[in-house]
Tab-separated table of C-alpha atoms and ligand atoms in Angstrom:
chain	number	residue	atom	x	y	z
A	328	UNK	CA	32.365	36.182	55.820
A	329	UNK	CA	29.561	34.778	58.147
A	330	UNK	CA	30.719	31.643	59.382
A	331	UNK	CA	27.608	29.837	56.841
A	332	UNK	CA	28.549	30.936	53.625
A	333	UNK	CA	26.492	28.372	51.117
A	334	UNK	CA	23.689	27.556	48.983
A	335	UNK	CA	21.800	26.112	51.546
A	336	UNK	CA	19.895	27.072	54.843
A	337	UNK	CA	16.988	28.917	55.518
A	338	UNK	CA	17.896	33.303	54.703
A	339	UNK	CA	15.168	34.861	55.840
A	340	UNK	CA	14.963	38.302	55.062
A	341	UNK	CA	13.346	41.804	56.596
A	342	UNK	CA	11.891	44.685	53.771
A	343	UNK	CA	9.656	44.221	50.885
A	344	UNK	CA	11.093	47.504	49.165
A	345	UNK	CA	14.127	47.974	46.366
A	346	UNK	CA	17.031	46.501	47.807
A	347	UNK	CA	15.468	42.879	50.225
A	348	UNK	CA	13.114	42.334	47.152
A	349	UNK	CA	16.256	42.918	44.578
A	350	UNK	CA	18.965	40.468	46.446
A	351	UNK	CA	15.621	37.665	46.596
A	352	UNK	CA	15.711	37.955	43.746
A	353	UNK	CA	19.790	37.622	42.661
A	354	UNK	CA	20.204	35.020	45.700
A	355	UNK	CA	17.713	32.189	43.361
A	356	UNK	CA	19.475	33.858	40.516
A	357	UNK	CA	22.337	32.655	41.257
A	358	UNK	CA	21.521	29.204	42.345
A	359	UNK	CA	20.837	29.610	46.362
A	360	UNK	CA	18.866	26.201	46.620
A	361	UNK	CA	17.683	26.654	50.186
A	362	UNK	CA	14.809	28.351	51.450
A	363	UNK	CA	14.106	32.281	51.127
A	364	UNK	CA	11.631	33.942	53.416
A	365	UNK	CA	10.636	37.629	52.792
A	366	UNK	CA	8.469	39.819	54.779
A	367	UNK	CA	7.181	42.819	54.062
A	368	UNK	CA	4.827	45.264	56.000
A	369	UNK	CA	3.516	46.890	52.885
A	370	UNK	CA	0.540	45.169	51.271
A	371	UNK	CA	2.367	46.030	47.763
A	372	UNK	CA	5.260	43.614	46.308
A	373	UNK	CA	8.312	45.225	46.303
A	374	UNK	CA	8.223	47.888	43.926
A	375	UNK	CA	9.786	51.284	42.102
A	376	UNK	CA	9.949	54.347	44.370
A	377	UNK	CA	11.189	56.815	41.864
A	378	UNK	CA	8.052	57.102	39.193
A	379	UNK	CA	6.067	57.186	42.982
A	380	UNK	CA	7.511	61.568	42.623
A	381	UNK	CA	8.074	62.083	39.372
A	382	UNK	CA	5.169	60.451	36.867
A	383	UNK	CA	3.384	60.047	40.015
A	384	UNK	CA	-0.069	62.101	37.753
A	385	UNK	CA	0.571	61.005	34.052
A	386	UNK	CA	1.523	57.626	35.230
A	387	UNK	CA	0.701	54.064	35.855
A	388	UNK	CA	2.466	54.147	40.029
A	389	UNK	CA	3.019	50.597	40.329
A	390	UNK	CA	6.107	49.391	38.723
A	391	UNK	CA	6.599	46.095	40.444
A	392	UNK	CA	10.804	45.243	40.501
A	393	UNK	CA	9.721	41.799	39.450
A	394	UNK	CA	6.732	40.044	38.034
A	395	UNK	CA	4.224	39.509	41.403
A	396	UNK	CA	4.897	35.646	40.224
A	397	UNK	CA	8.363	35.829	39.887
A	398	UNK	CA	8.970	34.694	43.666
A	399	UNK	CA	6.395	31.828	43.476
A	400	UNK	CA	8.535	30.879	40.661
A	401	UNK	CA	11.621	30.852	42.287
A	402	UNK	CA	10.938	29.506	45.581
A	403	UNK	CA	10.681	32.226	47.444
A	404	UNK	CA	8.242	33.211	50.081
A	405	UNK	CA	6.673	36.081	49.707
A	406	UNK	CA	4.492	37.313	53.126
A	407	UNK	CA	3.501	41.342	52.960
A	408	UNK	CA	1.319	42.730	55.079
A	409	UNK	CA	3.325	40.889	57.917
A	410	UNK	CA	5.552	42.936	60.057
A	411	UNK	CA	8.546	41.321	61.882
A	412	UNK	CA	8.898	42.879	65.309
A	413	UNK	CA	11.468	40.734	67.088
A	414	UNK	CA	14.987	39.423	66.208
A	415	UNK	CA	16.613	36.939	68.779
A	416	UNK	CA	20.082	36.737	67.938
A	417	UNK	CA	21.012	34.014	70.426
A	418	UNK	CA	18.356	31.709	69.215
A	419	UNK	CA	18.881	33.333	65.406
A	420	UNK	CA	14.945	33.646	65.182
A	421	UNK	CA	12.853	36.254	64.111
A	422	UNK	CA	9.856	37.093	65.389
A	423	UNK	CA	6.837	38.588	62.951
A	424	UNK	CA	3.978	40.679	64.342
A	425	UNK	CA	1.159	37.553	63.428
A	426	UNK	CA	3.883	35.761	67.031
A	427	UNK	CA	5.480	33.009	64.468
A	428	UNK	CA	8.804	32.787	65.007
A	429	UNK	CA	11.317	31.840	62.189
A	430	UNK	CA	14.743	30.523	61.408
A	431	UNK	CA	17.503	31.943	60.100
A	432	UNK	CA	20.889	30.960	59.319
A	433	UNK	CA	21.043	34.166	57.682
A	434	UNK	CA	19.209	37.285	58.109
A	435	UNK	CA	19.162	40.201	55.720
A	436	UNK	CA	17.903	43.108	57.561
A	437	UNK	CA	15.935	45.863	54.496
A	438	UNK	CA	13.812	47.771	56.515
A	439	UNK	CA	14.215	50.698	54.772
A	440	UNK	CA	13.621	54.322	56.272
A	441	UNK	CA	10.482	56.214	57.067
A	442	UNK	CA	10.237	60.503	56.487
A	443	UNK	CA	10.833	62.663	58.996
A	444	UNK	CA	7.750	64.329	60.248
A	445	UNK	CA	7.198	67.670	60.574
A	446	UNK	CA	6.528	67.872	64.168
A	447	UNK	CA	4.391	71.375	63.592
A	448	UNK	CA	0.636	72.825	65.018
A	449	UNK	CA	-2.308	71.722	62.114
A	450	UNK	CA	0.385	68.499	60.493
A	451	UNK	CA	-2.227	66.602	60.887
A	452	UNK	CA	-5.064	68.672	59.202
A	453	UNK	CA	-6.262	66.062	56.314
A	454	UNK	CA	-4.517	67.815	53.279
A	455	UNK	CA	-1.179	67.253	54.941
A	456	UNK	CA	1.041	63.896	53.676
A	457	UNK	CA	4.456	62.392	53.489
A	458	UNK	CA	5.726	61.036	49.898
A	459	UNK	CA	7.362	57.893	50.861
A	460	UNK	CA	4.699	54.540	49.866
A	461	UNK	CA	2.813	53.714	47.283
A	462	UNK	CA	-0.592	53.709	49.475
A	463	UNK	CA	0.812	57.633	50.164
A	464	UNK	CA	1.029	58.346	46.517
A	465	UNK	CA	-2.229	57.183	45.601
A	466	UNK	CA	-3.639	59.591	48.209
A	467	UNK	CA	-1.259	62.144	46.654
A	468	UNK	CA	-2.195	61.709	43.230
A	469	UNK	CA	-5.831	62.106	44.097
A	470	UNK	CA	-5.200	64.952	46.540
A	471	UNK	CA	-3.255	66.730	43.999
A	472	UNK	CA	-5.612	66.169	41.126
A	473	UNK	CA	-8.361	68.540	42.682
A	474	UNK	CA	-6.341	71.052	44.426
A	475	UNK	CA	-6.346	74.311	44.143
A	476	UNK	CA	-2.863	74.499	44.533
A	477	UNK	CA	0.186	72.610	46.436
A	478	UNK	CA	2.540	73.558	48.539
A	479	UNK	CA	5.523	71.379	49.107
A	480	UNK	CA	7.580	71.110	52.894
A	481	UNK	CA	11.549	70.787	51.527
A	482	UNK	CA	13.494	72.010	48.694
A	483	UNK	CA	15.269	68.017	47.518
A	484	UNK	CA	14.800	66.290	45.478
A	485	UNK	CA	11.936	64.483	45.783
A	486	UNK	CA	10.391	67.620	46.638
A	487	UNK	CA	11.897	69.351	43.894
A	488	UNK	CA	10.461	66.562	41.220
A	489	UNK	CA	6.232	66.393	43.133
A	490	UNK	CA	6.590	69.988	42.752
A	491	UNK	CA	7.957	69.889	38.719
A	492	UNK	CA	4.867	67.143	38.791
A	493	UNK	CA	2.206	69.589	39.939
A	494	UNK	CA	3.088	72.330	37.698
A	495	UNK	CA	3.823	69.527	35.039
A	496	UNK	CA	0.002	69.535	35.506
A	497	UNK	CA	-0.785	72.636	35.703
A	498	UNK	CA	-1.713	73.060	38.974
A	499	UNK	CA	0.462	76.276	41.061
A	500	UNK	CA	3.478	75.050	43.317
A	501	UNK	CA	5.719	76.644	46.579
A	502	UNK	CA	8.647	75.098	47.144
A	503	UNK	CA	9.288	76.255	51.254
A	504	UNK	CA	12.975	75.475	52.003
A	505	UNK	CA	14.657	76.312	55.514
A	506	UNK	CA	17.534	76.489	54.675
A	507	UNK	CA	19.494	79.673	51.754
A	508	UNK	CA	19.276	77.403	48.936
A	509	UNK	CA	17.891	75.036	47.489
A	510	UNK	CA	19.165	70.774	47.671
A	511	UNK	CA	21.325	72.851	50.793
A	512	UNK	CA	22.526	69.200	51.265
A	513	UNK	CA	23.127	67.075	48.580
A	514	UNK	CA	24.023	69.160	45.551
A	515	UNK	CA	26.719	72.326	44.658
A	516	UNK	CA	25.347	75.308	45.162
A	517	UNK	CA	25.508	75.923	41.727
A	518	UNK	CA	22.997	73.209	40.920
A	519	UNK	CA	20.863	74.370	43.759
A	520	UNK	CA	20.950	77.814	42.107
A	521	UNK	CA	20.306	76.381	38.033
A	522	UNK	CA	17.513	74.480	39.570
A	523	UNK	CA	15.662	77.273	41.866
A	524	UNK	CA	15.898	79.216	38.366
A	525	UNK	CA	14.443	76.221	36.458
A	526	UNK	CA	11.698	75.492	38.329
A	527	UNK	CA	11.204	79.622	39.058
A	528	UNK	CA	10.494	80.767	34.874
A	529	UNK	CA	8.114	77.359	34.707
A	530	UNK	CA	5.226	78.813	37.666
A	531	UNK	CA	6.938	77.121	40.946
A	532	UNK	CA	7.497	79.913	44.122
A	533	UNK	CA	10.199	78.928	45.653
A	534	UNK	CA	11.123	79.952	48.767
A	535	UNK	CA	14.427	79.582	50.573
A	536	UNK	CA	14.681	80.670	54.565
A	537	UNK	CA	11.650	80.144	54.828
A	538	UNK	CA	10.551	77.965	58.760
A	539	UNK	CA	7.311	76.115	58.158
A	540	UNK	CA	5.514	76.938	61.569
A	541	UNK	CA	2.413	75.462	61.298
A	542	UNK	CA	-0.296	74.432	59.006
A	543	UNK	CA	-4.075	76.258	59.303
A	544	UNK	CA	-7.150	74.817	58.418
A	545	UNK	CA	-10.920	74.877	58.289
A	546	UNK	CA	-13.097	72.356	59.583
A	547	UNK	CA	-10.462	69.561	59.919
A	548	UNK	CA	-9.120	70.588	56.105
A	549	UNK	CA	-6.049	71.800	55.490
A	550	UNK	CA	-6.233	75.854	54.239
A	551	UNK	CA	-3.062	77.306	54.814
A	552	UNK	CA	1.435	76.841	55.874
A	553	UNK	CA	2.834	79.522	57.736
A	554	UNK	CA	6.046	80.574	57.273
A	555	UNK	CA	8.600	82.536	58.938
A	556	UNK	CA	10.532	84.059	55.799
A	557	UNK	CA	14.047	85.631	55.837
A	558	UNK	CA	13.004	88.638	57.555
A	559	UNK	CA	11.287	87.213	60.469
A	560	UNK	CA	7.650	88.174	59.050
A	561	UNK	CA	4.993	85.640	59.092
A	562	UNK	CA	3.480	84.470	55.375
A	563	UNK	CA	0.792	82.116	54.992
A	564	UNK	CA	0.430	80.488	51.533
A	565	UNK	CA	-2.512	79.531	50.969
A	566	UNK	CA	-2.880	76.051	49.540
A	567	UNK	CA	-5.083	72.945	50.105
A	568	UNK	CA	-2.279	70.115	49.547
A	569	UNK	CA	0.705	70.047	51.693
A	570	UNK	CA	3.550	67.427	50.693
A	571	UNK	CA	6.196	66.921	53.672
A	572	UNK	CA	9.654	65.997	52.222
A	573	UNK	CA	12.189	67.015	54.842
A	574	UNK	CA	14.351	64.059	54.776
A	575	UNK	CA	14.039	60.630	56.078
A	576	UNK	CA	15.404	58.114	58.999
A	577	UNK	CA	16.703	55.020	58.885
A	578	UNK	CA	14.376	52.048	60.141
A	579	UNK	CA	16.551	50.905	62.024
A	580	UNK	CA	14.963	50.243	65.582
A	581	UNK	CA	14.613	46.483	65.460
A	582	UNK	CA	19.023	46.420	64.927
A	583	UNK	CA	18.578	49.041	67.466
A	584	UNK	CA	16.321	46.403	69.652
A	585	UNK	CA	18.482	43.298	68.987
A	586	UNK	CA	21.606	45.265	69.920
A	587	UNK	CA	23.405	45.703	66.630
A	588	UNK	CA	25.648	48.412	66.080
A	589	UNK	CA	23.722	51.222	64.283
A	590	UNK	CA	24.938	55.222	64.433
A	591	UNK	CA	22.378	56.556	61.699
A	592	UNK	CA	21.544	53.535	60.400
A	593	UNK	CA	23.301	49.939	60.522
A	594	UNK	CA	26.736	49.765	60.782
A	595	UNK	CA	27.947	47.548	57.974
A	596	UNK	CA	31.354	46.490	56.299
A	597	UNK	CA	31.766	46.724	52.169
A	598	UNK	CA	30.204	42.487	52.123
A	599	UNK	CA	27.203	44.180	54.113
A	600	UNK	CA	27.763	42.482	57.010
A	601	UNK	CA	27.018	43.733	60.586
A	602	UNK	CA	28.885	43.245	63.753
A	603	UNK	CA	26.824	40.036	64.068
A	604	UNK	CA	28.137	37.325	61.498
A	605	UNK	CA	24.661	36.101	61.052
A	606	UNK	CA	23.518	38.900	60.807
A	607	UNK	CA	23.487	40.895	56.966
A	608	UNK	CA	21.795	44.992	56.014
A	609	UNK	CA	21.118	46.317	52.633
A	610	UNK	CA	19.772	49.476	51.777
A	611	UNK	CA	18.696	52.819	53.076
A	612	UNK	CA	18.703	51.304	56.578
A	613	UNK	CA	22.053	50.944	56.838
A	614	UNK	CA	25.491	53.318	57.402
A	615	UNK	CA	27.535	51.613	54.939
A	616	UNK	CA	31.256	52.370	53.507
A	617	UNK	CA	30.970	54.809	50.114
A	618	UNK	CA	33.779	54.611	47.444
A	619	UNK	CA	35.917	57.607	47.837
A	620	UNK	CA	34.503	58.664	51.622
A	621	UNK	CA	36.564	57.995	54.422
A	622	UNK	CA	34.259	56.924	57.241
A	623	UNK	CA	31.069	56.448	56.393
A	624	UNK	CA	27.728	56.748	54.772
A	625	UNK	CA	23.994	56.630	54.151
A	626	UNK	CA	22.814	56.462	51.376
A	627	UNK	CA	19.189	56.463	50.006
A	628	UNK	CA	19.581	55.686	46.012
A	629	UNK	CA	18.893	51.979	44.218
A	630	UNK	CA	21.612	52.010	42.991
A	631	UNK	CA	23.576	51.668	46.360
A	632	UNK	CA	20.652	48.826	47.631
A	633	UNK	CA	21.087	47.331	44.019
A	634	UNK	CA	25.241	47.276	44.992
A	635	UNK	CA	24.363	46.225	48.763
A	636	UNK	CA	22.113	43.411	47.575
A	637	UNK	CA	25.167	41.750	44.855
A	638	UNK	CA	27.181	42.397	48.166
A	639	UNK	CA	25.245	40.298	50.813
A	640	UNK	CA	24.945	37.766	47.735
A	641	UNK	CA	28.658	37.248	47.905
A	642	UNK	CA	28.474	37.510	51.799
A	643	UNK	CA	26.463	34.652	51.345
A	644	UNK	CA	26.633	32.180	48.718
A	645	UNK	CA	31.007	33.040	49.951
A	646	UNK	CA	31.630	34.176	46.682
A	647	UNK	CA	34.443	37.301	45.627
A	648	UNK	CA	33.865	40.099	47.219
A	649	UNK	CA	31.979	43.053	44.613
A	650	UNK	CA	33.933	45.842	43.000
A	651	UNK	CA	33.142	49.004	45.320
A	652	UNK	CA	30.526	51.712	42.707
A	653	UNK	CA	31.435	55.508	42.949
A	654	UNK	CA	27.649	56.385	44.223
A	655	UNK	CA	25.037	57.828	42.071
A	656	UNK	CA	21.791	58.420	41.636
A	657	UNK	CA	19.299	60.525	39.062
A	658	UNK	CA	16.253	63.124	39.371
A	659	UNK	CA	14.007	63.696	36.981
A	660	UNK	CA	12.860	67.808	37.393
A	661	UNK	CA	10.293	69.223	34.254
A	662	UNK	CA	12.481	67.876	31.267
A	663	UNK	CA	15.662	67.823	33.229
A	664	UNK	CA	17.266	64.280	33.509
A	665	UNK	CA	19.890	65.077	36.056
A	666	UNK	CA	22.547	62.602	37.105
A	667	UNK	CA	25.063	62.981	39.912
A	668	UNK	CA	28.044	60.679	40.880
A	669	UNK	CA	30.469	61.229	43.267
A	670	UNK	CA	29.896	63.177	46.992
A	671	UNK	CA	30.280	66.893	46.747
A	672	UNK	CA	31.648	68.114	50.651
A	673	UNK	CA	34.405	69.893	52.200
A	674	UNK	CA	35.736	72.715	49.581
A	675	UNK	CA	35.756	71.923	45.719
A	676	UNK	CA	36.187	74.009	42.646
A	677	UNK	CA	33.915	73.252	39.660
A	678	UNK	CA	34.071	73.713	36.550
A	679	UNK	CA	30.927	74.062	34.208
A	680	UNK	CA	30.729	72.278	30.912
A	681	UNK	CA	27.583	73.029	28.821
A	682	UNK	CA	24.796	74.822	28.946
A	683	UNK	CA	22.602	75.644	32.225
A	684	UNK	CA	20.731	78.175	30.682
A	685	UNK	CA	19.299	75.799	27.859
A	686	UNK	CA	18.831	73.068	30.577
A	687	UNK	CA	21.970	70.737	29.071
A	688	UNK	CA	24.859	70.926	30.785
A	689	UNK	CA	28.002	69.279	33.089
A	690	UNK	CA	28.841	70.640	36.644
A	691	UNK	CA	32.819	68.529	37.541
A	692	UNK	CA	33.880	69.085	40.700
A	693	UNK	CA	37.441	68.357	41.007
A	694	UNK	CA	40.562	68.929	44.523
A	695	UNK	CA	43.321	69.701	42.566
A	696	UNK	CA	42.442	68.815	39.532
A	697	UNK	CA	40.618	65.355	40.857
A	698	UNK	CA	36.769	65.066	40.271
A	699	UNK	CA	35.273	64.362	43.480
A	700	UNK	CA	31.889	65.010	42.254
A	701	UNK	CA	30.022	64.988	38.680
A	702	UNK	CA	26.329	66.430	38.310
A	703	UNK	CA	24.676	66.479	34.828
A	704	UNK	CA	21.745	67.179	33.107
A	705	UNK	CA	20.663	66.148	29.571
A	706	UNK	CA	24.007	65.069	28.964
A	707	UNK	CA	24.369	60.623	29.530
A	708	UNK	CA	27.963	61.215	27.703
A	709	UNK	CA	29.016	63.327	29.830
A	710	UNK	CA	27.452	62.062	33.082
A	711	UNK	CA	29.564	58.544	31.488
A	712	UNK	CA	32.581	60.080	31.161
A	713	UNK	CA	32.629	61.810	34.221
A	714	UNK	CA	31.259	58.370	36.313
A	715	UNK	CA	35.051	56.530	34.240
A	716	UNK	CA	36.950	59.998	35.830
A	717	UNK	CA	35.452	59.674	39.717
A	718	UNK	CA	36.569	55.457	38.912
A	719	UNK	CA	40.172	56.079	38.214
A	720	UNK	CA	40.265	59.296	40.370
A	721	UNK	CA	43.336	60.350	38.240
A	722	UNK	CA	43.885	64.024	37.646
A	723	UNK	CA	43.095	66.045	34.739
A	724	UNK	CA	44.326	69.350	33.855
A	725	UNK	CA	40.940	71.733	35.181
A	726	UNK	CA	42.008	74.198	32.040
A	727	UNK	CA	41.764	71.221	30.132
A	728	UNK	CA	38.397	70.349	31.029
A	729	UNK	CA	37.430	73.635	30.772
A	730	UNK	CA	38.222	73.939	27.124
A	731	UNK	CA	35.240	72.642	25.117
A	732	UNK	CA	36.836	72.065	22.098
A	733	UNK	CA	38.760	68.917	23.837
A	734	UNK	CA	36.213	66.264	24.236
A	735	UNK	CA	35.623	64.253	27.296
A	736	UNK	CA	36.771	60.648	25.770
A	737	UNK	CA	39.731	62.247	25.768
A	738	UNK	CA	40.383	63.494	29.328
A	739	UNK	CA	39.011	60.326	30.073
A	740	UNK	CA	41.809	57.892	28.493
A	741	UNK	CA	44.832	60.628	28.460
B	688	FAD	C1	9.314	58.934	45.880
B	688	FAD	C2	10.627	59.037	46.594
B	688	FAD	C3	11.533	59.114	45.073
B	688	FAD	C4	12.760	58.579	45.225
B	688	FAD	N1	13.050	58.890	43.861
B	688	FAD	C5	15.039	58.039	43.558
B	688	FAD	C6	15.609	58.184	42.019
B	688	FAD	O1	14.524	58.993	41.723
B	688	FAD	N2	16.637	57.761	41.897
B	688	FAD	C7	16.992	57.135	43.045
B	688	FAD	O2	18.206	56.217	43.042
B	688	FAD	N3	16.030	57.252	44.508
B	688	FAD	C8	15.283	56.825	43.861
B	688	FAD	N4	14.890	56.692	45.698
B	688	FAD	C9	15.081	56.304	46.552
B	688	FAD	C10	14.609	54.833	46.608
B	688	FAD	O3	13.932	54.450	45.597
B	688	FAD	C11	15.728	53.944	47.643
B	688	FAD	O4	17.070	53.843	48.362
B	688	FAD	C12	15.587	52.778	48.168
B	688	FAD	O5	14.048	52.222	47.733
B	688	FAD	C13	15.705	51.855	49.444
B	688	FAD	O6	15.284	50.244	49.079
B	688	FAD	P1	14.956	49.409	50.126
B	688	FAD	O7	14.618	48.477	49.959
B	688	FAD	O8	16.244	49.817	51.211
B	688	FAD	O9	13.990	50.423	50.983
B	688	FAD	P2	12.310	50.987	50.432
B	688	FAD	O10	12.904	50.599	50.058
B	688	FAD	O11	12.230	51.965	51.486
B	688	FAD	O12	12.089	49.195	51.319
B	688	FAD	C14	12.242	48.550	52.838
B	688	FAD	C15	10.568	48.589	52.678
B	688	FAD	O13	10.909	47.539	54.151
B	688	FAD	C16	9.392	47.147	54.694
B	688	FAD	N5	9.781	47.432	56.088
B	688	FAD	C17	10.146	47.916	57.560
B	688	FAD	N6	11.007	47.296	58.202
B	688	FAD	C18	9.931	46.413	58.138
B	688	FAD	C19	10.348	45.112	58.784
B	688	FAD	N7	10.155	45.305	61.129
B	688	FAD	N8	8.787	44.288	58.929
B	688	FAD	C20	9.036	44.482	57.533
B	688	FAD	N9	8.407	45.094	56.772
B	688	FAD	C21	9.312	45.850	57.143
B	688	FAD	C22	8.939	49.094	54.250
B	688	FAD	O14	7.855	48.720	54.802
B	688	FAD	C23	9.515	48.737	53.390
B	688	FAD	O15	8.665	48.294	51.960
B	688	FAD	C24	12.883	57.589	45.634
B	688	FAD	C25	12.494	57.115	47.090
B	688	FAD	C26	10.802	57.864	46.489
B	688	FAD	C27	10.661	57.372	48.570
């Protein structure tokens, strides 16, 4: 509990992204009558990032979290295009890049994450880019529409979504992955294999065990990605657009400069509290406790950002603690709607339900009958049942789980 819980005073939020925008909105809706100031270094009001990698060629990019007028109506001062450059913890102030200083009763750090850059020769060529912001997505959309072929460096969820959108547009796409399978860090080997096949069948060239050495160009324009393949041979992947999607790093520099404890992100508890009682942190920038996991993790997902925004509101207002959620997220690739819950670590056994070949399936991963994660595609009911089993934490009989004649509903209620 902070030392100044209450409904008045000034709350300063650094970062006008999903976590910061949600926090400000929920705080006002919960009856906070003090002042809320939100700084964002982007020019756009808080928006949804998921469509940027999914519908960026077909749908509108600007999907606002709340109508832009909402913030002024709620009395939230949205200071866009203004980066916070310093925190003075002793004085309880922040300073923005225009030199102005603001005092706070509570400070909420919601600075998110930044795409990891690939430091190889040619990365500055025209045509090589990343995808994190609306500005990046606008550039990428124009480039892909004009492209002859696209290379995606990194077979993570965002990279695969971009590749699916590119193929959906009829443009040749190659995914280049350093590990021996796509999604190596975040998905089960079973899901990786299913998705690799799914993408290959739709015309995407999926290269694993392939390390990018450099980008080759002509007159400043990208012409090829040069990789070392599994056999050690150098290969050229011709393309005029390359999207680098090799993970993200927490934007915790401000917090580290203020000597808040950081360890792959700002360390917080399940009330979004840092080790300074007046400072909270939420979203992708945090290293947080996760239900079902020993220690802390950094999650990069909308449900996690929203959960922590709710935690921070409860902490600021002195309300009851928020019940921890089983972590989950989603991804859309072609017509596959993937939903994943839980965390895959260590060893586990897997039960498959449904038909991966038909694009409708659920992978239940368990340790001696206790579910640790569920990965589903186009199977919303199985996902819901899986989440309920994960939340309950009770063991199920793997034989019954594998028996598709037994409805999951029966397993959940047993
Ligand atoms: C392309 C893409 C697709 C995604 N798809 C999915 C998906 O399908 N499902 C899912 O669950 N999640 C998805 N995510 C992840 C999800 O968008 C993030 O988890 C979420 O946006 C995190 O919210 P956040 O507020 O912590 O960070 P962000 O939304 O990144 O917001 C942080 C904001 O803080 C600003 N900022 C940083 N430092 C300062 C400073 N010093 N001063 C002022 N402002 C600052 C940043 O510019 C940024 O605007 C996707 C992410 C991307 C990039």
